Coordinates of C-alpha atoms in Angstrom, one line a residue:
M608 CA 25.6 125.6 203.2
K609 CA 24.7 123.0 205.7
K610 CA 21.5 121.0 205.3
N611 CA 19.0 121.8 208.0
L612 CA 15.9 119.8 208.9
F613 CA 12.9 122.0 208.4
L614 CA 11.0 120.5 211.3
L615 CA 7.6 120.8 209.7
A616 CA 5.6 118.7 212.2
A617 CA 7.3 120.3 215.2
I618 CA 6.2 123.8 214.2
G619 CA 2.7 122.9 213.1
L620 CA 3.0 123.2 209.3
F621 CA 0.0 121.1 208.5
A622 CA -2.2 123.1 210.9
I623 CA -1.6 126.6 209.8
S624 CA 0.1 126.6 206.3
S625 CA -0.9 126.1 202.8
C626 CA 1.5 123.3 202.0
S627 CA 0.7 120.3 199.8
K628 CA -0.6 117.1 201.3
D629 CA 2.5 115.2 200.1
S630 CA 4.8 117.1 202.6
K631 CA 6.9 115.0 205.0
P632 CA 8.1 116.1 208.4
E633 CA 11.6 114.8 207.6
D634 CA 11.9 117.0 204.4
T635 CA 15.4 118.5 204.2
V636 CA 15.7 122.2 203.5
H637 CA 18.3 123.0 200.9
R638 CA 16.9 126.4 200.2
G639 CA 15.4 127.8 203.3
V640 CA 14.0 131.4 203.4
I641 CA 12.9 133.3 206.5
I642 CA 10.5 136.0 205.5
I643 CA 10.5 139.1 207.9
N644 CA 7.0 140.6 208.0
Q645 CA 7.6 143.9 209.7
G646 CA 4.0 144.4 210.9
N647 CA 2.3 147.6 211.8
F648 CA 4.0 149.7 214.4
S649 CA 0.9 150.5 216.4
S650 CA -0.2 146.9 216.4
Q651 CA 3.1 145.2 217.3
N652 CA 2.2 142.3 214.9
G653 CA 5.5 141.6 213.3
S654 CA 5.9 137.9 212.4
I655 CA 8.1 135.6 210.4
S656 CA 7.1 133.2 207.6
Y657 CA 9.2 130.3 206.3
Y658 CA 9.4 129.4 202.6
H659 CA 10.9 126.3 201.1
E660 CA 12.2 127.2 197.7
E661 CA 12.3 123.7 196.3
S662 CA 8.7 122.7 197.2
G663 CA 7.0 126.1 197.3
Q664 CA 5.7 125.4 200.8
V665 CA 5.1 128.4 203.1
L666 CA 4.5 128.5 206.8
N667 CA 3.1 131.7 208.4
L668 CA 3.4 132.6 212.1
A669 CA 6.4 130.3 212.3
F670 CA 7.7 131.8 215.5
E671 CA 4.4 131.3 217.3
A672 CA 4.2 127.7 216.1
A673 CA 7.7 126.9 217.3
N674 CA 7.5 128.6 220.7
G675 CA 4.2 127.5 222.2
G676 CA 2.0 130.1 220.7
V677 CA 3.9 133.1 222.2
S678 CA 4.1 135.9 219.7
L679 CA 7.0 138.3 219.0
G680 CA 4.9 141.2 220.3
A681 CA 6.8 143.8 218.4
I682 CA 7.6 144.9 214.9
I683 CA 10.7 143.5 213.1
L684 CA 13.1 145.9 211.5
S685 CA 15.9 143.7 210.1
G686 CA 17.7 140.4 210.6
W687 CA 20.8 138.3 210.0
V688 CA 21.7 134.6 209.8
D689 CA 25.2 133.7 211.1
E690 CA 27.6 130.9 210.2
Q691 CA 26.0 128.6 212.9
N692 CA 22.5 129.2 211.3
I693 CA 21.3 131.3 214.2
A694 CA 18.9 134.0 213.0
Y695 CA 18.9 137.4 214.7
L696 CA 15.6 139.4 214.6
L697 CA 15.9 143.0 215.4
C698 CA 12.7 144.4 216.8
A699 CA 11.2 147.7 217.9
N700 CA 8.2 148.7 220.1
P701 CA 9.6 147.2 222.3
D702 CA 13.3 147.3 221.4
K703 CA 14.9 143.9 221.5
L704 CA 17.1 141.5 219.6
L705 CA 15.8 137.9 219.4
R706 CA 17.9 134.9 218.5
I707 CA 16.3 131.8 217.0
E708 CA 17.4 128.6 215.3
A709 CA 17.2 129.4 211.6
A710 CA 15.9 126.0 210.6
T711 CA 13.2 125.7 213.3
A712 CA 12.3 129.2 214.5
K713 CA 12.9 128.0 218.1
R714 CA 14.2 130.6 220.5
T715 CA 17.8 129.8 221.6
V716 CA 18.7 132.2 224.4
G717 CA 17.4 135.3 226.1
D718 CA 16.7 138.5 224.3
I719 CA 19.2 141.3 224.1
T720 CA 17.8 144.7 225.2
Q721 CA 20.7 146.6 226.8
S722 CA 21.7 149.7 224.9
L723 CA 19.0 149.3 222.2
V724 CA 17.3 152.7 221.7
N725 CA 15.4 153.0 218.4
P726 CA 17.4 150.2 216.7
R727 CA 17.6 150.1 212.9
N728 CA 19.8 147.3 211.5
V729 CA 21.8 144.3 212.7
L730 CA 25.0 142.6 211.3
V731 CA 27.0 139.8 212.8
H732 CA 30.8 139.5 212.0
D733 CA 33.8 137.8 213.6
G734 CA 32.3 137.1 217.0
R735 CA 30.5 140.4 217.4
I736 CA 26.9 141.6 216.9
Y737 CA 26.6 145.2 215.5
V738 CA 23.3 147.1 215.8
T739 CA 22.7 150.7 214.6
N740 CA 20.6 152.8 216.9
S741 CA 19.0 156.2 216.3
G742 CA 19.1 156.9 220.0
S743 CA 16.5 159.2 221.7
D744 CA 17.9 162.7 221.2
Y745 CA 16.4 164.5 218.2
I746 CA 15.8 167.9 216.6
E747 CA 12.9 168.7 214.3
D748 CA 14.1 169.2 210.7
G749 CA 11.1 170.4 208.8
W750 CA 8.8 167.5 208.4
F751 CA 11.3 165.1 209.9
W752 CA 13.1 164.3 213.1
E753 CA 16.9 164.1 213.0
Y754 CA 18.3 161.8 215.6
I755 CA 21.5 163.6 216.4
N756 CA 23.3 161.1 218.8
S757 CA 23.0 157.8 217.0
Y758 CA 25.5 154.9 217.6
V759 CA 26.4 151.3 216.9
A760 CA 25.9 149.0 219.9
V761 CA 28.4 146.1 219.9
Y762 CA 27.7 142.7 221.6
N763 CA 29.5 139.4 222.1
Q764 CA 28.0 137.0 219.5
V765 CA 28.0 134.0 221.9
T766 CA 26.9 135.5 225.2
G767 CA 25.0 138.6 224.0
A768 CA 26.9 140.7 226.5
H769 CA 27.1 144.4 225.7
I770 CA 30.7 145.5 224.8
T771 CA 30.5 149.1 223.8
N772 CA 28.7 151.8 221.9
I773 CA 30.4 153.6 219.0
P774 CA 29.0 157.1 218.4
V775 CA 28.6 157.7 214.6
G776 CA 26.6 160.9 214.1
S777 CA 23.0 161.4 213.0
D778 CA 20.4 159.0 211.8
A779 CA 22.4 155.8 211.7
E780 CA 20.8 153.2 209.4
G781 CA 22.5 150.5 207.3
L782 CA 25.8 148.8 207.9
C783 CA 28.2 146.4 206.2
V784 CA 31.7 145.0 206.6
A785 CA 34.6 145.0 204.0
N786 CA 38.3 144.4 204.7
N787 CA 37.8 144.3 208.5
Q788 CA 36.2 147.7 208.4
L789 CA 32.7 148.6 209.5
F790 CA 30.7 151.0 207.3
V791 CA 27.7 152.8 208.7
A792 CA 25.3 154.9 206.7
V793 CA 24.4 158.2 208.5
K794 CA 23.1 161.6 207.6
E795 CA 26.6 162.9 207.3
G796 CA 27.5 160.2 204.7
V797 CA 29.3 156.9 205.4
K798 CA 31.4 156.4 208.5
V799 CA 34.3 154.0 208.2
I800 CA 35.3 152.2 211.5
D801 CA 38.4 150.1 212.2
L802 CA 37.1 146.9 213.7
T803 CA 40.3 146.4 215.7
T804 CA 40.1 149.6 217.6
N805 CA 36.5 150.7 217.0
A806 CA 37.9 154.1 216.0
I807 CA 36.3 156.1 213.2
K808 CA 38.8 156.4 210.3
A809 CA 36.9 158.5 207.9
T810 CA 33.6 160.1 207.0
I811 CA 32.8 159.8 203.3
T812 CA 30.4 162.3 201.9
S813 CA 28.8 162.4 198.5
Q814 CA 29.7 165.2 196.1
S815 CA 26.9 164.4 193.8
F816 CA 23.9 163.4 196.0
W817 CA 21.8 165.3 198.5
G818 CA 20.5 163.9 201.7
A819 CA 21.5 161.1 204.0
A820 CA 23.0 157.8 203.2
K821 CA 20.6 155.0 204.1
H822 CA 21.7 151.4 203.2
L823 CA 25.0 149.7 202.2
V824 CA 26.1 146.7 200.2
V825 CA 29.4 145.2 199.1
D826 CA 29.8 144.2 195.5
H827 CA 31.8 141.5 193.6
Q828 CA 35.0 143.6 193.7
N829 CA 34.6 144.3 197.5
R830 CA 33.5 147.8 196.8
V831 CA 31.0 149.4 199.1
W832 CA 27.9 151.2 197.8
A833 CA 25.6 153.5 199.7
S834 CA 22.0 154.4 198.8
Y835 CA 20.6 157.9 198.8
P836 CA 16.7 158.0 198.6
G837 CA 15.4 160.0 195.7
E838 CA 18.9 160.2 194.2
G839 CA 20.8 156.9 193.5
V840 CA 23.7 154.9 194.7
M841 CA 27.3 156.0 195.5
E842 CA 30.3 153.8 195.1
I843 CA 33.2 154.3 197.5
N844 CA 36.7 154.1 196.1
S845 CA 38.9 151.1 196.7
S846 CA 40.9 152.8 199.5
Y847 CA 37.6 153.7 201.3
T848 CA 38.4 157.4 201.5
A849 CA 36.0 159.1 199.0
E850 CA 33.3 158.9 196.5
A851 CA 34.3 157.0 193.3
R852 CA 31.2 157.3 191.2
T853 CA 27.5 157.6 191.4
I854 CA 24.6 156.1 189.4
T855 CA 21.2 157.7 189.4
V856 CA 18.4 155.1 189.9
P857 CA 14.9 155.4 191.4
L858 CA 14.9 154.6 195.1
D859 CA 12.1 154.5 197.6
Y860 CA 12.0 156.8 200.6
E861 CA 13.8 154.1 202.7
G862 CA 16.5 153.6 200.0
Y863 CA 16.8 149.8 200.7
I864 CA 19.3 148.0 198.5
T865 CA 20.7 144.5 198.3
T866 CA 22.7 142.5 195.8
N867 CA 22.1 139.6 193.5
K868 CA 23.8 136.2 193.9
E869 CA 26.9 137.3 191.9
R870 CA 27.0 140.7 193.6
D871 CA 27.3 142.4 190.2
Q872 CA 23.8 143.9 190.4
I873 CA 22.1 146.0 193.0
L874 CA 18.4 145.3 193.6
T875 CA 16.0 147.9 194.8
F876 CA 12.4 149.1 194.5
A877 CA 10.5 152.3 194.2
T878 CA 6.8 153.2 194.4
L879 CA 5.2 156.3 193.0
Y880 CA 2.4 158.0 195.0
D881 CA -0.2 160.6 194.0
D882 CA -1.0 163.8 195.9
N883 CA -3.2 161.8 198.4
W884 CA -0.3 159.3 199.0
Q885 CA -2.1 156.6 197.1
S886 CA 0.2 154.2 195.2
I887 CA 0.1 154.6 191.5
G888 CA 2.7 152.0 190.5
S889 CA 5.8 150.2 191.8
S890 CA 8.9 148.7 190.2
L891 CA 11.6 146.2 191.3
F892 CA 14.9 147.4 189.7
A893 CA 18.1 145.6 188.8
L894 CA 21.1 147.9 188.5
D895 CA 24.0 146.5 186.5
L896 CA 27.2 147.8 188.3
R897 CA 29.4 147.1 185.3
A898 CA 27.4 149.0 182.8
G899 CA 26.0 151.6 185.2
S900 CA 22.5 151.1 183.8
Y901 CA 19.3 149.7 185.4
K902 CA 16.1 148.0 184.3
S903 CA 12.8 147.1 185.8
L904 CA 12.4 143.4 186.5
I905 CA 8.7 143.5 187.4
E906 CA 6.0 146.1 187.8
G907 CA 3.4 146.1 190.7
E908 CA 1.4 148.3 192.9
Q909 CA 3.3 148.8 196.2
F910 CA 6.6 146.9 196.5
Y911 CA 8.3 147.1 199.9
S912 CA 11.1 144.5 199.7
A913 CA 14.0 143.1 197.7
G914 CA 16.0 140.0 198.3
A915 CA 18.2 137.5 196.4
N916 CA 19.0 134.0 197.5
P917 CA 22.8 133.8 197.6
F918 CA 22.7 130.1 197.0
T919 CA 20.3 129.9 194.1
G920 CA 20.0 133.4 192.7
T921 CA 16.2 133.5 193.1
I922 CA 14.8 137.0 193.7
Y923 CA 12.1 138.0 196.1
T924 CA 9.8 141.0 196.5
S925 CA 6.4 141.8 198.1
E926 CA 3.2 143.7 197.5
V927 CA 2.3 145.0 201.0
N928 CA -1.3 145.8 200.2
G929 CA -1.5 149.0 202.3
Y930 CA 0.4 147.6 205.3
V931 CA -2.9 146.7 207.0
T932 CA -3.4 143.2 205.6
N933 CA -1.2 140.2 204.7
S934 CA 1.4 140.8 202.0
T935 CA 1.8 139.0 198.7
M936 CA 5.3 137.6 198.2
L937 CA 6.6 137.2 194.7
V938 CA 9.3 134.7 193.9
I939 CA 11.1 135.7 190.6
K940 CA 13.8 134.4 188.3
P941 CA 16.7 136.8 187.6
D942 CA 15.1 137.7 184.3
G943 CA 11.9 138.8 186.0
T944 CA 9.8 135.8 185.3
V945 CA 7.5 135.1 188.3
I946 CA 7.9 131.6 189.7
D947 CA 5.6 131.6 192.6
T948 CA 3.4 133.9 194.7
K949 CA 2.4 133.4 198.3
T950 CA 0.4 135.1 201.0
V951 CA 2.6 135.9 204.0
G952 CA 2.4 138.4 206.9
V953 CA 1.8 142.1 207.2
G954 CA 4.5 144.5 205.8
T955 CA 6.9 142.0 204.3
A956 CA 10.2 143.8 204.4
R957 CA 13.3 141.5 204.5
Y958 CA 14.5 138.0 203.6
L959 CA 17.0 135.8 205.4
F960 CA 18.6 132.8 203.6
F961 CA 20.1 129.7 205.2

């Protein structure tokens, strides 16, 4: 990982953060974390915070501080950091993809808006940007809307120019890349796309789980795993043609999953609610992919995120406090010991590491 200058003075750290008085503007970031605070959809108050793992310093409203006080004016759904340490922030209400310098939060080039319709997740790979979109066409399915014409929008990584849309079915959500193939989680299962031709090679459905696939990760053996909310996780076989095995594990309604540093564990979270939709307890889980068992690393009230620093192994989660006030970020050792807690933005949902 390249060392990046965390330009503390330039983005107003001393004015609006809770850092120590001994901080220096020239401090070098070895363990930089961008915290994505999703915000409240109706308020368009998504934001990013910066956290310095070595010093424990946090900077809230980092984008505003670095860009003349201009806010994002949207909610933030997901993000990515590429090999040049450019961070991509995928936003909704309005739909747009922002690009910033990961180390400074400064905007780099214009926003991407073309072909973004209800975007969900972003991934950058081999000169291309891939964004899943629900689209605008839907049918009512009981209590839910099913977006029946979802797709992956593809862009040039350097220019941001739109290249093509790849139709993938209903309710496109998470995505990942393994062996030059793009995997997309949809209601029908997992679509496998050849990145050379953009053609769909297979649709993998679970024989064990009900519902839609939601999020995807790649493990230490380059195996792809898909999450199924309320059910568990499905491993796809090594030839990427069918379900290999499933592991039952508590998953939140969103089914978000990520991996630890070694990629031999899946991290996820789940919150239980009473009949009035009030939280009655939450857990951050670590699923051992070798043993097929899971354990709770830490208990809380209303967790909404999971992340692991791929450079240090440090784990992150957040108490979202009802999504109407600032979240509490928890920084945790792999054994579940809490190292630090910090107040960050509303609806903390993702972590980007650089």
